[in-house]
mmCIF file of C-alpha atoms in Angstrom:
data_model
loop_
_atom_site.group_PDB
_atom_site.id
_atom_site.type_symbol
_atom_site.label_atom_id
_atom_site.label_comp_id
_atom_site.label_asym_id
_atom_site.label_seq_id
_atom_site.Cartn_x
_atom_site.Cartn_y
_atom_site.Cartn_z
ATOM 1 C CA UNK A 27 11.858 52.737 97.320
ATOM 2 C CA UNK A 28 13.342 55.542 99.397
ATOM 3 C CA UNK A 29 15.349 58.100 97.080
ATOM 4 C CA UNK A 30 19.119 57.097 96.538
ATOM 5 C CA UNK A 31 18.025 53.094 97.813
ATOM 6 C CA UNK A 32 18.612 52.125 94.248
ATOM 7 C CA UNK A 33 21.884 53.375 93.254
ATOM 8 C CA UNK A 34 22.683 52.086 96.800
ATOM 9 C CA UNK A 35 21.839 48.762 95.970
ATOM 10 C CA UNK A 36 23.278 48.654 92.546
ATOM 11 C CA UNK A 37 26.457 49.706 94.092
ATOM 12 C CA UNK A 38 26.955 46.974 96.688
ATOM 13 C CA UNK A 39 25.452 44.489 94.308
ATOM 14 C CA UNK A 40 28.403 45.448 91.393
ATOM 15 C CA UNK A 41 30.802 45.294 94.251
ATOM 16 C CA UNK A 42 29.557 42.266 95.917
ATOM 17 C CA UNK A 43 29.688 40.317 92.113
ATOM 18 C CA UNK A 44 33.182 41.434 91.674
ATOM 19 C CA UNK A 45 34.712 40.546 95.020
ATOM 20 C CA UNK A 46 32.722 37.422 94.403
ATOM 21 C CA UNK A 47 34.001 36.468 90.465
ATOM 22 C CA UNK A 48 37.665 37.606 92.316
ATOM 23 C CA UNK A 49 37.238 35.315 94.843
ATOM 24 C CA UNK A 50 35.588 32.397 92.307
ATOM 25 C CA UNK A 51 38.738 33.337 89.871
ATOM 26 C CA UNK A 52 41.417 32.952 92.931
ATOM 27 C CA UNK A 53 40.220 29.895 94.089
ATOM 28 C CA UNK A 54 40.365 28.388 90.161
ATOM 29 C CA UNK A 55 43.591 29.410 89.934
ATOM 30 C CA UNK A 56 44.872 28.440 93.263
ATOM 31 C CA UNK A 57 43.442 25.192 92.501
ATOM 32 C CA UNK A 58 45.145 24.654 89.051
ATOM 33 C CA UNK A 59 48.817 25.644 90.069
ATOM 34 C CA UNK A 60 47.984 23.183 93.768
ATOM 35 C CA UNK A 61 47.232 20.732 90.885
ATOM 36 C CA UNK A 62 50.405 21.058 89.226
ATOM 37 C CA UNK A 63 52.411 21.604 91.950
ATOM 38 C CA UNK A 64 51.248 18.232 93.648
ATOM 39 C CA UNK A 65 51.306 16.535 89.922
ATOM 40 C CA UNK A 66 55.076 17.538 89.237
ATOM 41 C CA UNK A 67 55.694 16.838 92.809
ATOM 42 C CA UNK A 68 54.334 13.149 92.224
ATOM 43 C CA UNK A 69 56.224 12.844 89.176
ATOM 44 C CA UNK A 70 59.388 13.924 90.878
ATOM 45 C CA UNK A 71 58.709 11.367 93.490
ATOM 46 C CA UNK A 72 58.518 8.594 91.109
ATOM 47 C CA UNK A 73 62.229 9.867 89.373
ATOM 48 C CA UNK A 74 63.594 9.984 93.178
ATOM 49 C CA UNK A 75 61.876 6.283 93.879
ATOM 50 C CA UNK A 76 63.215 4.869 90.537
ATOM 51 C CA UNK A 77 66.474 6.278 90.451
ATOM 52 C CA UNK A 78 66.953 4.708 94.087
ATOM 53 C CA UNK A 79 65.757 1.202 92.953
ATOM 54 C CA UNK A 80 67.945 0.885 90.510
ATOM 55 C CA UNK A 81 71.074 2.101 92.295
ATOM 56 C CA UNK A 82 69.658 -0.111 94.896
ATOM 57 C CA UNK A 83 69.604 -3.172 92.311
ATOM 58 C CA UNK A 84 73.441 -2.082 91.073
ATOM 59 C CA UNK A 85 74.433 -2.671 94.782
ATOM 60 C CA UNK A 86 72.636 -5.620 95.572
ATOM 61 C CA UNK A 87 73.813 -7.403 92.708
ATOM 62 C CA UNK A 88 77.265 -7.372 94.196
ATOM 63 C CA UNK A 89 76.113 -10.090 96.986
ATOM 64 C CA UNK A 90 75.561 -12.572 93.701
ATOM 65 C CA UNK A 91 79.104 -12.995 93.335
ATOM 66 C CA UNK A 92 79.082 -15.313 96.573
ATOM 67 C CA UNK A 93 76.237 -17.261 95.298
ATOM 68 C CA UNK A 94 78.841 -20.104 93.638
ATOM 69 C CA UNK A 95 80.435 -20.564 96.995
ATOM 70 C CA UNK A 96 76.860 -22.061 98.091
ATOM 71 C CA UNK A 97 77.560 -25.005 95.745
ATOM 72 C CA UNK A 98 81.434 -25.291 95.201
ATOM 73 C CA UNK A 99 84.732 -24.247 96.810
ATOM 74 C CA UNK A 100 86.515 -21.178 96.211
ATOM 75 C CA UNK A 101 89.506 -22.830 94.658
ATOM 76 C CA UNK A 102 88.867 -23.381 91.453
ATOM 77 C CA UNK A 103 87.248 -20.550 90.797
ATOM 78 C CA UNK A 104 90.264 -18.141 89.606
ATOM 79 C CA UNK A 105 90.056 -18.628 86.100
ATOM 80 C CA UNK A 106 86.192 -17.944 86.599
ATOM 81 C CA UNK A 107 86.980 -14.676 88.225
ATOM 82 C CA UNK A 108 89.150 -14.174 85.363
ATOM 83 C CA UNK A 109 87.266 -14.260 82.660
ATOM 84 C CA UNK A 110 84.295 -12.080 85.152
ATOM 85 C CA UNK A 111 86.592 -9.342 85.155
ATOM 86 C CA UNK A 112 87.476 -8.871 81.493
ATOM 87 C CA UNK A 113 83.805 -9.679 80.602
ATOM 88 C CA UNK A 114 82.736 -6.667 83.156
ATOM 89 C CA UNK A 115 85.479 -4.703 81.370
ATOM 90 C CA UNK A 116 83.919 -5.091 78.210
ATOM 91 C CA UNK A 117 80.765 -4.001 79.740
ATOM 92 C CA UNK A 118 82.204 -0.800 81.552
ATOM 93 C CA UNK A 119 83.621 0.286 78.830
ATOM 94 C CA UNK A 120 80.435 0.304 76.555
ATOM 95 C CA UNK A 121 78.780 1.777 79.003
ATOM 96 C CA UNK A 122 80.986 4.419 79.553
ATOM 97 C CA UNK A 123 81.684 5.352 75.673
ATOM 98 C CA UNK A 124 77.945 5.830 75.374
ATOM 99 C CA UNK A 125 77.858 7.791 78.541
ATOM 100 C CA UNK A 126 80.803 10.085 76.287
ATOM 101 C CA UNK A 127 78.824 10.282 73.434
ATOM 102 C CA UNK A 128 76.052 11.831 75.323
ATOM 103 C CA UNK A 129 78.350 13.975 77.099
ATOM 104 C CA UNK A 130 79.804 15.211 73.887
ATOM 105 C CA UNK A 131 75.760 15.873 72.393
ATOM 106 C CA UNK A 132 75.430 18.242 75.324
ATOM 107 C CA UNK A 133 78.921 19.762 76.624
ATOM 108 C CA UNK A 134 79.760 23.815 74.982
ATOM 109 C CA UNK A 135 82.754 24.507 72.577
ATOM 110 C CA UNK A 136 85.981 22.388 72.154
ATOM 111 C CA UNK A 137 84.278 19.835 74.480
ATOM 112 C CA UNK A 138 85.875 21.116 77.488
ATOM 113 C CA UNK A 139 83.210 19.836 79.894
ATOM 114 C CA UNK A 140 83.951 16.278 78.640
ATOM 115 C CA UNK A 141 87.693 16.566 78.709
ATOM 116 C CA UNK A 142 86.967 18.001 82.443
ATOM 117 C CA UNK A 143 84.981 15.595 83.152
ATOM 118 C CA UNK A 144 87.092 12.377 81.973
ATOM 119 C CA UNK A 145 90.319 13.821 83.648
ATOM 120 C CA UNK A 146 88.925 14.433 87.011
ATOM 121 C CA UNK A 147 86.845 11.242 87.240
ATOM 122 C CA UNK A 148 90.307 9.364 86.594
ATOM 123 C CA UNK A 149 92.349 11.392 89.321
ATOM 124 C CA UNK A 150 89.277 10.187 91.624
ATOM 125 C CA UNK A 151 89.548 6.988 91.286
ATOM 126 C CA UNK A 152 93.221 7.267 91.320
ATOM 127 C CA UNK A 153 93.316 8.810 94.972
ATOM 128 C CA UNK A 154 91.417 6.387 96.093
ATOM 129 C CA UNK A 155 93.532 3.664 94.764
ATOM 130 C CA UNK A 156 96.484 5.382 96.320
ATOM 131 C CA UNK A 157 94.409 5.157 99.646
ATOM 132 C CA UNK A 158 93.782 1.688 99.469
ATOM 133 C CA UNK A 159 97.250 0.830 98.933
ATOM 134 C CA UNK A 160 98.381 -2.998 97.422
ATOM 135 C CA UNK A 161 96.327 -5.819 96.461
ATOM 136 C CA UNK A 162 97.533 -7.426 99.640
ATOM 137 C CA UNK A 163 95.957 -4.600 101.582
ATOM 138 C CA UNK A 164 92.843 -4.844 99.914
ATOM 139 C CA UNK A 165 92.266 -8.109 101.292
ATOM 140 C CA UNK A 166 93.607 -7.715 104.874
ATOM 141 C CA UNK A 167 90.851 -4.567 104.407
ATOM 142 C CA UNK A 168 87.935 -6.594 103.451
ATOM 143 C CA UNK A 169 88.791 -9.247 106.551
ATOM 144 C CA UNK A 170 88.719 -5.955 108.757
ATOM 145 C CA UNK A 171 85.385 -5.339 107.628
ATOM 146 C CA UNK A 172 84.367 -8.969 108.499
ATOM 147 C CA UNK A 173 85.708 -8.234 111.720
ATOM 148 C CA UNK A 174 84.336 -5.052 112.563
ATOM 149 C CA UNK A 175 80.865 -6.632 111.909
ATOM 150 C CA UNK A 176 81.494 -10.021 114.023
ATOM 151 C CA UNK A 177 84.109 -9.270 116.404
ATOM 152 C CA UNK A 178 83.516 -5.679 116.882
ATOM 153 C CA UNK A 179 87.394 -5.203 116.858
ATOM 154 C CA UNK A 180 89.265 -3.248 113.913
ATOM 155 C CA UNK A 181 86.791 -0.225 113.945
ATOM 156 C CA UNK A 182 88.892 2.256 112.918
ATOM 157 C CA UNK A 183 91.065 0.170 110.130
ATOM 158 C CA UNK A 184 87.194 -1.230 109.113
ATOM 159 C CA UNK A 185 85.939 2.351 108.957
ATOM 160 C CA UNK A 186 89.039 3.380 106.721
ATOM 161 C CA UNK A 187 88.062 0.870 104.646
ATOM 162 C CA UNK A 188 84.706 1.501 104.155
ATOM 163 C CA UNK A 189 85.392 5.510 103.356
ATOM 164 C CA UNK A 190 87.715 3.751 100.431
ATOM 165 C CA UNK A 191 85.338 1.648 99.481
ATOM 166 C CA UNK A 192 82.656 4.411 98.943
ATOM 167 C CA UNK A 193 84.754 6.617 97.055
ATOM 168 C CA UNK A 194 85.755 3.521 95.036
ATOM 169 C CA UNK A 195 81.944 2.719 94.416
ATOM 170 C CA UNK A 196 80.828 6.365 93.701
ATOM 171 C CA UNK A 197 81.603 6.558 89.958
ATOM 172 C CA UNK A 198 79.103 3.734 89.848
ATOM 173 C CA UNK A 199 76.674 5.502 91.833
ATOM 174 C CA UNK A 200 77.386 8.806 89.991
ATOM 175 C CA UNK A 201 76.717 7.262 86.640
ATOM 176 C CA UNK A 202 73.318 5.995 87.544
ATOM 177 C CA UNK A 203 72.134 9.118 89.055
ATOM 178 C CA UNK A 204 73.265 11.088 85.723
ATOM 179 C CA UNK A 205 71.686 8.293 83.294
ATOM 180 C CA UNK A 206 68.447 9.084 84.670
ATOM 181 C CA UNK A 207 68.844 13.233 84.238
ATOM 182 C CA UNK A 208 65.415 13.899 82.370
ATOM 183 C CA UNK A 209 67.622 15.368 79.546
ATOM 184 C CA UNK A 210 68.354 12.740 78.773
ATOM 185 C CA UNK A 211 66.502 9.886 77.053
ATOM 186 C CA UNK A 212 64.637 7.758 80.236
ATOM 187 C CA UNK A 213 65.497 4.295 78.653
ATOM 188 C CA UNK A 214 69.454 5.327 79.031
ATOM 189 C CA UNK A 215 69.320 5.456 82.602
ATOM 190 C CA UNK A 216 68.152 1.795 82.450
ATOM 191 C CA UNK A 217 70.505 0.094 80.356
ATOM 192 C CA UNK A 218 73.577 1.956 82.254
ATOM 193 C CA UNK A 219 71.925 0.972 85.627
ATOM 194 C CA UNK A 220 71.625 -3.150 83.784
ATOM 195 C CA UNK A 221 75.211 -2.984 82.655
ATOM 196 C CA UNK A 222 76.872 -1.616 86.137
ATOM 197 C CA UNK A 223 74.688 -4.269 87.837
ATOM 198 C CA UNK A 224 75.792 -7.135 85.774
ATOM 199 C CA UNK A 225 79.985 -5.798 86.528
ATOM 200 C CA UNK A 226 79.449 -5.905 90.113
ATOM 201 C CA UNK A 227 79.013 -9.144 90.188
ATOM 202 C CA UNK A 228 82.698 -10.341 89.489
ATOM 203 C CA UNK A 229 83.661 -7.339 92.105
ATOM 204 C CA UNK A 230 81.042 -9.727 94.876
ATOM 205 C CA UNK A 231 83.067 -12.787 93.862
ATOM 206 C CA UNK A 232 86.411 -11.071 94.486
ATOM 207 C CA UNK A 233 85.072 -10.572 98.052
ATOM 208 C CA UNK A 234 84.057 -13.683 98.559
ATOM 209 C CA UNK A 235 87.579 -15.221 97.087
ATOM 210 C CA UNK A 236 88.893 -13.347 100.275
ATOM 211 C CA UNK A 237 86.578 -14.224 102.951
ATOM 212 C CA UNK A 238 85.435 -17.468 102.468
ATOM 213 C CA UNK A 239 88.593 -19.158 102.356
ATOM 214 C CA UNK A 240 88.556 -17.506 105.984
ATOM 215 C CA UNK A 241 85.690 -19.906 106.693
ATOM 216 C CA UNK A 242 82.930 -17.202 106.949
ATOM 217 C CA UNK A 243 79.797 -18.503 105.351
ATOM 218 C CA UNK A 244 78.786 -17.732 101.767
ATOM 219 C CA UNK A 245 75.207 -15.830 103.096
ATOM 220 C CA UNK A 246 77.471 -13.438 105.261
ATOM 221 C CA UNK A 247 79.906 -12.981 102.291
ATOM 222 C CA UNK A 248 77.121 -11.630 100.329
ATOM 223 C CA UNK A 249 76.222 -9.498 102.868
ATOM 224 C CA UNK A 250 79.618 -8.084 103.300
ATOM 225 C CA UNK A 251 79.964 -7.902 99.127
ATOM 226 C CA UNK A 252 77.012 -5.524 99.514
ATOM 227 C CA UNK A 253 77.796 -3.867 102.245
ATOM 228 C CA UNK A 254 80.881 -2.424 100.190
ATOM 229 C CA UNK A 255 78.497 -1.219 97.183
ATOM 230 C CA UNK A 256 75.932 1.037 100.085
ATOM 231 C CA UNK A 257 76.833 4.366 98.539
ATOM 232 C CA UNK A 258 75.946 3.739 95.145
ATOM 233 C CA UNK A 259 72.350 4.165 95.572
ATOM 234 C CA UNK A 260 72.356 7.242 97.814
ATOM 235 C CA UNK A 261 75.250 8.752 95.493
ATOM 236 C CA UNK A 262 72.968 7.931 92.603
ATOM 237 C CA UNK A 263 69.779 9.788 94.145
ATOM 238 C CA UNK A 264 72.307 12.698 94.634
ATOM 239 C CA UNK A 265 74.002 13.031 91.437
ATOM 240 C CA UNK A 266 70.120 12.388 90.173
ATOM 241 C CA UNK A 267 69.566 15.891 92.490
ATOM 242 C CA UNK A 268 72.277 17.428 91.063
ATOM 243 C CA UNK A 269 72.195 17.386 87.673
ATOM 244 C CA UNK A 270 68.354 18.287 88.088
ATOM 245 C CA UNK A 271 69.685 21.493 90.053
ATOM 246 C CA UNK A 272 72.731 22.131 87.713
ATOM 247 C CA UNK A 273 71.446 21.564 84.548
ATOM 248 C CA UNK A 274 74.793 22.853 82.851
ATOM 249 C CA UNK A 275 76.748 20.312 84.819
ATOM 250 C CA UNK A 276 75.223 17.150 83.092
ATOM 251 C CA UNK A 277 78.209 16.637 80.525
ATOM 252 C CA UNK A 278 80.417 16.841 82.841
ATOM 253 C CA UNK A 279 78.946 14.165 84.892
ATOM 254 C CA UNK A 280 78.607 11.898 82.625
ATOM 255 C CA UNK A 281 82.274 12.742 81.435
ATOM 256 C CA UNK A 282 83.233 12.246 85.151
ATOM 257 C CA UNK A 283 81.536 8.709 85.266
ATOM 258 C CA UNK A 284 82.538 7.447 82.103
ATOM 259 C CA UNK A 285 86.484 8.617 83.007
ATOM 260 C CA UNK A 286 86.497 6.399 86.419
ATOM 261 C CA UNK A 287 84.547 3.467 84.588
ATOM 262 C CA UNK A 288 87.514 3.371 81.429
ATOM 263 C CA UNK A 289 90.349 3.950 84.193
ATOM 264 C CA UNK A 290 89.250 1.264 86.475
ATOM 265 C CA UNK A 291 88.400 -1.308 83.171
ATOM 266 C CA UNK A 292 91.850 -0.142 82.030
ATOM 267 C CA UNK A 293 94.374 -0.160 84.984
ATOM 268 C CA UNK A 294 91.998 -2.575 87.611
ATOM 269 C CA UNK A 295 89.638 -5.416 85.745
ATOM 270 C CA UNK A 296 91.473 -5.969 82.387
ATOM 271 C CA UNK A 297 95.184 -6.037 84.447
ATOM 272 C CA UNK A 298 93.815 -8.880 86.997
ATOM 273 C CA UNK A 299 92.328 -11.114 84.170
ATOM 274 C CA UNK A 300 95.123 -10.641 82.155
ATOM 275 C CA UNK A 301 97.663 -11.986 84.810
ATOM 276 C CA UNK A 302 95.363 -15.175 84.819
ATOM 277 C CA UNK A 303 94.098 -15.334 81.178
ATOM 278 C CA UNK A 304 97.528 -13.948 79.332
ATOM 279 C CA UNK A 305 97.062 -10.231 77.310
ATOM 280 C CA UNK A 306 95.668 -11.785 74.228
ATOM 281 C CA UNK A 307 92.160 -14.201 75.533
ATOM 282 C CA UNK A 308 91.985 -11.718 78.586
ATOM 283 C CA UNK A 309 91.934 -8.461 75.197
ATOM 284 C CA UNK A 310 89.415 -10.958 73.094
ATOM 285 C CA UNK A 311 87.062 -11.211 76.392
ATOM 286 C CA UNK A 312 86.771 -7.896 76.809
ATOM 287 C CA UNK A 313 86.628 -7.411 73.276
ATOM 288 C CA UNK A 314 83.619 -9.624 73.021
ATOM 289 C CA UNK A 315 81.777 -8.735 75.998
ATOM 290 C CA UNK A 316 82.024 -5.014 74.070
ATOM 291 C CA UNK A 317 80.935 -5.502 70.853
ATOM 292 C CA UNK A 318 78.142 -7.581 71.949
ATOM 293 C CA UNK A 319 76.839 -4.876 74.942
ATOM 294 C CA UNK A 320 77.294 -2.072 72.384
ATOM 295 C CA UNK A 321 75.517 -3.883 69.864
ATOM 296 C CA UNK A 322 72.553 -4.094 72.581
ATOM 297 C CA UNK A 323 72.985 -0.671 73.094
ATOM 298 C CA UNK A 324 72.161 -0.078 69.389
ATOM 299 C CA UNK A 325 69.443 -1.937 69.082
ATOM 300 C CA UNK A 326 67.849 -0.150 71.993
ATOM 301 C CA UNK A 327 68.271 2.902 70.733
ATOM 302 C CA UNK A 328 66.681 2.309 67.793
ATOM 303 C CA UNK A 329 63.734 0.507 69.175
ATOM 304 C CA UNK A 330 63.530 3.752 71.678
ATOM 305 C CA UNK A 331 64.732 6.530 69.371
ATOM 306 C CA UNK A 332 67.416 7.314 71.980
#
């Protein structure tokens, strides 16, 4: 060996082993946070997919409430609708004290994010009642969205409609999105998104009690019915969003949702059945339909530890 040719050697073979263990230890590394980067990616994809299915389901179940127009006419069914709409108001309203309890489990001092919460999502719901206007305008709005869609005629009055009918639907939507947040348990995002399904159906047949006596055809009522619940599962994938974003704001989401479900039960749903049904069967519907929901509610959360 020529003098100096070792410590030569020994110095480019120390440096070439560490730039190589650097370069081993980079790529290991790269790999493992890739790994979990694509694997919480994934699992965020599957929250995004499932939290659109079941808004999705909540808003096609509204096109169910023209399924007994396939079979029967429309005027008998008035009682039926009735006795729907205290029996979804028994429903709402279990769904929306448990979406208060949760709220209370995670809002600050005094509860002021669930007192928030409750008070603004009734003076939503209340401006968009204001924009609707009367009962009577309610239905002359649903025929404009019939003929928008068949006539192309009404845009404008059909479009007005529509915006009401989306902010009239986005507590529903709202709620859904929330009951999935991951802090909270993943089985209450199911039951909330089974109990808003099952009270859109009565809000289908009050669609179809307007058109089809119109003579359009029970398939194309259901299509209309659902047409009217479309923002519930985009505005469920973006409450979903935003709760995930704004952790903080969770109670007051769920405070928000739960205050638009108990005002329309209370001043909507339980008002129409009880000019049908009288105050006291239309109060021992809803009373029922309640007690029997929130005892399903308890005995999921024990099987779930909820």
């Amino acid at each position: 060996l020529k003098p100096g040719a070792w410590p030569t050697f020994r110095h480019q073979f120390f440096l070439s082993s560490g730039g190589l263990w650097v370069a081993v230890c980079s790529a290991i590394v790269a790999w493992q946070t890739t790994s979990r980067a694509a694997s919480a990616f994934e699992r965020m994809h599957f929250e995004l997919v499932r939290v659109f299915a079941y808004g999705l389901l909540t808003c096609v179940t509204t096109g169910l409430g023209a399924v007994p127009f396939l079979v029967v006419k429309p005027g008998p069914l008035g009682i039926g609708l009735a006795v729907a709409n205290a029996v979804a108001a028994g429903m709402m309203l279990a769904a929306s004290f448990s979406m208060v309890f949760e709220a209370h489990e995670h809002s600050g001092p005094y509860d002021w994010q669930l007192l928030v919460g409750l008070v603004a999502g009734a003076l939503f719901i209340r401006a968009s009642e204001w924009l609707h206007g009367a009962d009577e305008e309610e239905e002359e709005g649903i025929a404009a969205l019939h003929d928008a869609l068949l006539e192309r005629k009404h845009w404008r009055k059909a479009m007005l409609i529509f915006t009401v009918m989306f902010c009239h639907s986005a507590a529903e939507g709202i709620a859904v999105g929330v009951a999935f947040s991951r802090q909270l348990n993943h089985e209450f995002g199911i039951y909330i998104s089974l109990l808003l399904a099952v009270h859109n159906v009565p809000e289908g047949l009050a669609v179809a009690l307007v058109l089809v006596p119109r003579g359009v055809s029970a398939t194309l009522t259901a299509f209309i019915a659902i047409l009217t619940s479309v923002p519930q599962p985009v505005l469920a994938l973006a409450a979903f969003l935003f709760v995930e974003v704004f952790q903080g704001l969770l109670p007051i989401g769920l405070a928000f949702s739960a205050g638009a479900m108990v005002y329309v039960c209370l001043h909507e749903l339980l008002i129409e059945s009880m000019e049908q049904l009288g105050v006291t069967k239309a109060v021992l519907a809803s009373s029922l339909s309640f007690l029997t929901m929130s005892a399903c509610i308890c005995l999921l959360q024990s099987l779930t530890g909820v």
